[in-house]
mmCIF file of C-alpha atoms in Angstrom:
data_model
loop_
_atom_site.group_PDB
_atom_site.id
_atom_site.type_symbol
_atom_site.label_atom_id
_atom_site.label_comp_id
_atom_site.label_asym_id
_atom_site.label_seq_id
_atom_site.Cartn_x
_atom_site.Cartn_y
_atom_site.Cartn_z
ATOM 1 C CA MET A 1 105.839 82.098 110.627
ATOM 2 C CA VAL A 2 107.211 84.479 107.997
ATOM 3 C CA PRO A 3 110.818 85.407 108.844
ATOM 4 C CA GLU A 4 111.365 86.718 105.307
ATOM 5 C CA ILE A 5 109.234 89.767 106.156
ATOM 6 C CA ALA A 6 109.948 92.543 108.677
ATOM 7 C CA LEU A 7 107.030 94.458 110.192
ATOM 8 C CA HIS A 8 106.491 97.398 112.500
ATOM 9 C CA LEU A 9 104.380 95.780 115.261
ATOM 10 C CA ALA A 10 102.925 96.802 118.617
ATOM 11 C CA ASP A 11 104.007 95.068 121.815
ATOM 12 C CA GLU A 12 100.617 95.322 123.545
ATOM 13 C CA ALA A 13 97.096 95.509 122.203
ATOM 14 C CA VAL A 14 95.165 97.462 124.851
ATOM 15 C CA PRO A 15 97.445 100.525 125.191
ATOM 16 C CA ILE A 16 97.634 101.095 121.443
ATOM 17 C CA TRP A 17 93.862 100.522 121.140
ATOM 18 C CA HIS A 18 93.234 103.234 123.753
ATOM 19 C CA ARG A 19 95.755 105.546 122.110
ATOM 20 C CA THR A 20 93.984 105.099 118.770
ATOM 21 C CA GLU A 21 90.657 106.067 120.345
ATOM 22 C CA GLU A 22 92.269 109.116 121.930
ATOM 23 C CA GLU A 23 93.882 110.141 118.650
ATOM 24 C CA LEU A 24 90.584 109.914 116.769
ATOM 25 C CA GLY A 25 88.402 111.176 119.604
ATOM 26 C CA ALA A 26 86.145 108.131 119.348
ATOM 27 C CA LEU A 27 85.172 105.143 121.474
ATOM 28 C CA GLY A 28 84.282 101.596 120.474
ATOM 29 C CA LEU A 29 86.720 101.433 117.584
ATOM 30 C CA PRO A 30 87.645 98.023 116.159
ATOM 31 C CA PRO A 31 90.896 96.414 117.348
ATOM 32 C CA PRO A 32 94.120 97.756 115.798
ATOM 33 C CA PHE A 33 94.396 94.959 113.238
ATOM 34 C CA TRP A 34 97.205 96.885 111.548
ATOM 35 C CA ALA A 35 99.452 96.660 114.632
ATOM 36 C CA PHE A 36 99.773 92.865 114.810
ATOM 37 C CA ALA A 37 100.468 89.840 112.611
ATOM 38 C CA TRP A 38 97.230 87.890 113.119
ATOM 39 C CA ALA A 39 97.062 84.121 112.737
ATOM 40 C CA GLY A 40 95.112 84.014 109.476
ATOM 41 C CA GLY A 41 97.410 86.518 107.826
ATOM 42 C CA GLN A 42 100.521 84.667 108.943
ATOM 43 C CA ALA A 43 99.231 81.357 107.563
ATOM 44 C CA LEU A 44 98.170 82.945 104.284
ATOM 45 C CA ALA A 45 101.486 84.784 103.869
ATOM 46 C CA ARG A 46 103.433 81.584 104.569
ATOM 47 C CA ASN A 47 101.331 79.682 102.044
ATOM 48 C CA ILE A 48 101.821 82.303 99.335
ATOM 49 C CA LEU A 49 105.590 82.432 99.869
ATOM 50 C CA ASP A 50 105.743 78.625 99.713
ATOM 51 C CA HIS A 51 103.680 78.545 96.481
ATOM 52 C CA PRO A 52 104.802 81.565 94.399
ATOM 53 C CA PRO A 53 103.043 80.476 91.171
ATOM 54 C CA ARG A 54 99.715 81.318 92.819
ATOM 55 C CA VAL A 55 100.503 85.024 92.520
ATOM 56 C CA ALA A 56 103.587 85.377 90.287
ATOM 57 C CA GLY A 57 103.000 87.831 87.461
ATOM 58 C CA LYS A 58 99.400 88.450 88.533
ATOM 59 C CA ARG A 59 97.275 91.367 89.727
ATOM 60 C CA VAL A 60 96.508 90.742 93.382
ATOM 61 C CA LEU A 61 94.137 92.256 95.943
ATOM 62 C CA ASP A 62 94.907 91.845 99.632
ATOM 63 C CA PHE A 63 91.571 92.690 101.247
ATOM 64 C CA ALA A 64 91.494 94.113 104.809
ATOM 65 C CA SER A 65 95.270 94.207 104.622
ATOM 66 C CA GLY A 66 95.944 95.418 108.185
ATOM 67 C CA SER A 67 99.729 95.504 108.570
ATOM 68 C CA GLY A 68 100.257 94.648 104.907
ATOM 69 C CA LEU A 69 101.829 91.281 105.729
ATOM 70 C CA VAL A 70 99.951 89.276 103.082
ATOM 71 C CA ALA A 71 100.333 91.968 100.424
ATOM 72 C CA ILE A 72 104.088 92.062 101.022
ATOM 73 C CA ALA A 73 104.252 88.261 100.817
ATOM 74 C CA ALA A 74 102.490 88.422 97.452
ATOM 75 C CA ALA A 75 104.966 91.027 96.207
ATOM 76 C CA LYS A 76 107.909 88.921 97.367
ATOM 77 C CA ALA A 77 106.389 85.902 95.591
ATOM 78 C CA GLY A 78 106.453 87.807 92.306
ATOM 79 C CA ALA A 79 103.021 89.418 91.966
ATOM 80 C CA ARG A 80 103.009 92.067 89.233
ATOM 81 C CA ASP A 81 100.758 94.480 91.123
ATOM 82 C CA VAL A 82 99.370 94.253 94.666
ATOM 83 C CA THR A 83 96.530 96.399 95.986
ATOM 84 C CA ALA A 84 96.584 96.423 99.797
ATOM 85 C CA ALA A 85 93.111 97.607 100.775
ATOM 86 C CA ASP A 86 91.995 98.714 104.228
ATOM 87 C CA ILE A 87 89.475 101.284 105.434
ATOM 88 C CA ASP A 88 91.444 102.099 108.601
ATOM 89 C CA PRO A 89 93.596 105.213 108.054
ATOM 90 C CA PHE A 90 96.198 103.904 110.513
ATOM 91 C CA ALA A 91 96.398 100.677 108.506
ATOM 92 C CA ALA A 92 97.056 102.651 105.327
ATOM 93 C CA HIS A 93 100.111 104.251 106.968
ATOM 94 C CA ALA A 94 101.269 100.940 108.472
ATOM 95 C CA ILE A 95 101.055 99.178 105.105
ATOM 96 C CA ALA A 96 103.114 101.901 103.417
ATOM 97 C CA LEU A 97 105.775 101.780 106.145
ATOM 98 C CA ASN A 98 105.980 97.992 106.109
ATOM 99 C CA ALA A 99 106.093 97.804 102.308
ATOM 100 C CA ALA A 100 108.988 100.277 102.284
ATOM 101 C CA VAL A 101 110.909 98.285 104.910
ATOM 102 C CA ASN A 102 110.597 95.194 102.695
ATOM 103 C CA ASP A 103 111.325 96.936 99.360
ATOM 104 C CA ALA A 104 107.914 95.766 98.155
ATOM 105 C CA ALA A 105 107.474 98.287 95.362
ATOM 106 C CA ALA A 106 104.605 96.317 93.804
ATOM 107 C CA VAL A 107 102.406 97.102 96.838
ATOM 108 C CA HIS A 108 100.177 100.153 96.726
ATOM 109 C CA VAL A 109 97.575 101.147 99.298
ATOM 110 C CA ALA A 110 93.858 101.543 98.605
ATOM 111 C CA HIS A 111 92.245 103.346 101.545
ATOM 112 C CA ARG A 112 88.642 102.599 100.620
ATOM 113 C CA ASP A 113 85.912 99.976 100.969
ATOM 114 C CA LEU A 114 86.180 97.530 98.073
ATOM 115 C CA ILE A 115 83.407 95.128 99.101
ATOM 116 C CA GLY A 116 81.293 94.573 95.988
ATOM 117 C CA ALA A 117 83.942 95.977 93.640
ATOM 118 C CA ASP A 118 85.672 94.070 90.863
ATOM 119 C CA GLU A 119 88.736 95.692 89.348
ATOM 120 C CA GLY A 120 89.771 92.597 87.441
ATOM 121 C CA TRP A 121 92.106 91.100 90.022
ATOM 122 C CA ASP A 122 93.524 87.703 89.152
ATOM 123 C CA VAL A 123 93.969 86.729 92.807
ATOM 124 C CA VAL A 124 92.173 87.917 95.947
ATOM 125 C CA LEU A 125 93.723 87.278 99.363
ATOM 126 C CA ALA A 126 91.893 87.779 102.659
ATOM 127 C CA GLY A 127 93.130 87.011 106.157
ATOM 128 C CA ASP A 128 91.179 87.158 109.419
ATOM 129 C CA ILE A 129 87.893 88.546 108.109
ATOM 130 C CA ALA A 130 85.295 86.440 109.936
ATOM 131 C CA TYR A 131 85.035 88.377 113.212
ATOM 132 C CA GLU A 132 81.613 90.023 112.761
ATOM 133 C CA ARG A 133 78.443 88.330 111.515
ATOM 134 C CA ASP A 134 77.067 91.028 109.190
ATOM 135 C CA LEU A 135 80.433 91.997 107.753
ATOM 136 C CA ALA A 136 81.450 88.377 107.211
ATOM 137 C CA GLY A 137 78.220 87.707 105.331
ATOM 138 C CA ARG A 138 78.807 90.610 102.939
ATOM 139 C CA VAL A 139 82.482 89.816 102.457
ATOM 140 C CA PHE A 140 82.009 86.125 101.733
ATOM 141 C CA ASP A 141 79.147 86.727 99.291
ATOM 142 C CA TRP A 142 81.491 89.086 97.428
ATOM 143 C CA LEU A 143 84.491 86.733 97.559
ATOM 144 C CA LEU A 144 82.453 83.839 96.219
ATOM 145 C CA ALA A 145 81.172 86.047 93.396
ATOM 146 C CA LEU A 146 84.776 86.920 92.492
ATOM 147 C CA ALA A 147 85.699 83.239 92.581
ATOM 148 C CA GLY A 148 82.681 82.471 90.413
ATOM 149 C CA ARG A 149 83.926 84.767 87.646
ATOM 150 C CA GLY A 150 87.361 83.132 87.727
ATOM 151 C CA ALA A 151 89.483 84.925 90.325
ATOM 152 C CA GLN A 152 91.596 82.739 92.586
ATOM 153 C CA VAL A 153 90.480 83.467 96.156
ATOM 154 C CA TRP A 154 92.597 82.403 99.144
ATOM 155 C CA ILE A 155 91.465 82.950 102.737
ATOM 156 C CA GLY A 156 93.509 82.642 105.925
ATOM 157 C CA ASP A 157 91.505 81.977 109.078
ATOM 158 C CA PRO A 158 91.862 79.959 112.303
ATOM 159 C CA GLY A 159 88.175 79.022 112.367
ATOM 160 C CA ARG A 160 86.545 82.226 113.628
ATOM 161 C CA SER A 161 82.886 82.177 114.631
ATOM 162 C CA TYR A 162 81.504 83.586 111.383
ATOM 163 C CA LEU A 163 83.621 81.643 108.906
ATOM 164 C CA PRO A 164 81.179 79.929 106.474
ATOM 165 C CA ARG A 165 82.897 76.537 106.478
ATOM 166 C CA ASP A 166 80.161 74.957 104.375
ATOM 167 C CA ARG A 167 81.080 77.310 101.527
ATOM 168 C CA LEU A 168 84.820 76.730 101.731
ATOM 169 C CA GLU A 169 87.386 74.009 101.173
ATOM 170 C CA ARG A 170 90.377 73.641 103.483
ATOM 171 C CA ILE A 171 93.660 73.772 101.522
ATOM 172 C CA ALA A 172 96.432 73.893 104.139
ATOM 173 C CA GLU A 173 96.943 73.868 107.921
ATOM 174 C CA TYR A 174 99.537 75.600 110.101
ATOM 175 C CA GLY A 175 100.363 75.910 113.783
ATOM 176 C CA VAL A 176 100.826 79.675 114.089
ATOM 177 C CA PRO A 177 102.624 81.203 117.094
ATOM 178 C CA VAL A 178 100.519 84.064 118.469
ATOM 179 C CA SER A 179 100.287 86.322 121.502
ATOM 180 C CA ARG A 180 98.158 85.275 124.475
ATOM 181 C CA GLU A 181 96.985 88.869 124.602
ATOM 182 C CA LEU A 182 95.291 88.395 121.230
ATOM 183 C CA GLU A 183 94.320 84.738 121.175
ATOM 184 C CA ASP A 184 93.267 81.885 123.485
ATOM 185 C CA ALA A 185 96.419 79.841 122.850
ATOM 186 C CA GLU A 186 100.120 80.377 122.141
ATOM 187 C CA ILE A 187 99.907 78.225 119.007
ATOM 188 C CA LYS A 188 96.788 78.781 116.926
ATOM 189 C CA ARG A 189 95.648 76.043 114.539
ATOM 190 C CA THR A 190 95.075 78.039 111.386
ATOM 191 C CA PHE A 191 93.930 77.163 107.878
ATOM 192 C CA VAL A 192 94.094 78.412 104.328
ATOM 193 C CA TRP A 193 90.754 78.067 102.563
ATOM 194 C CA GLN A 194 89.332 78.395 99.072
ATOM 195 C CA PRO A 195 85.687 78.917 98.064
ATOM 196 C CA ARG A 196 83.750 75.781 97.179
ATOM 197 C CA LEU A 197 81.998 76.644 93.952
ATOM 198 C CA ALA A 198 78.818 75.182 92.487
ATOM 199 C CA GLY A 199 79.279 71.528 91.671
ATOM 200 C CA GLY A 200 81.825 71.091 94.443
ATOM 201 C CA ALA A 201 84.831 72.489 92.594
ATOM 202 C CA ALA A 202 87.109 74.939 94.378
#
């Protein structure tokens, strides 16, 4: 979906997942989101590259950045400063590597939990964040609060279980090619969303 961007990616999910658990000496870790270009991130990155004015010259947060795909897209679209945030230490390294490959100097990594924070970002981007009920609830409450104070919030998601559709407005649709190892189809119908604010305005 985003041929303008080169990424270091894994070929298979399960082996790298097991290797991550071995490396950290822990079981039950979340999937290696940083090792793949997930459907929501691909759709969001494509949308940003196709509509540069959404981020050009602005301070941008890419929340739960994973591989850094969306952050890099924002940098390529002219964002002044891009914070690529992820709590996974492997993701932090992957983002730095991928940003370097793409000469995305505007991207810098924040290896910390930013849920509830507000550092004055003009634009907040979030791809594939509706996997877990409790986490999704916290994240979307925070994103809507940021939108309520004036930030532009863009969300990429193929309709995961915990996406609060009643609080969002669908902006764009894509057919995203994905791996059968990660998804239930080879082409995933994926959307870009914006928060629906009080009064029905997005």
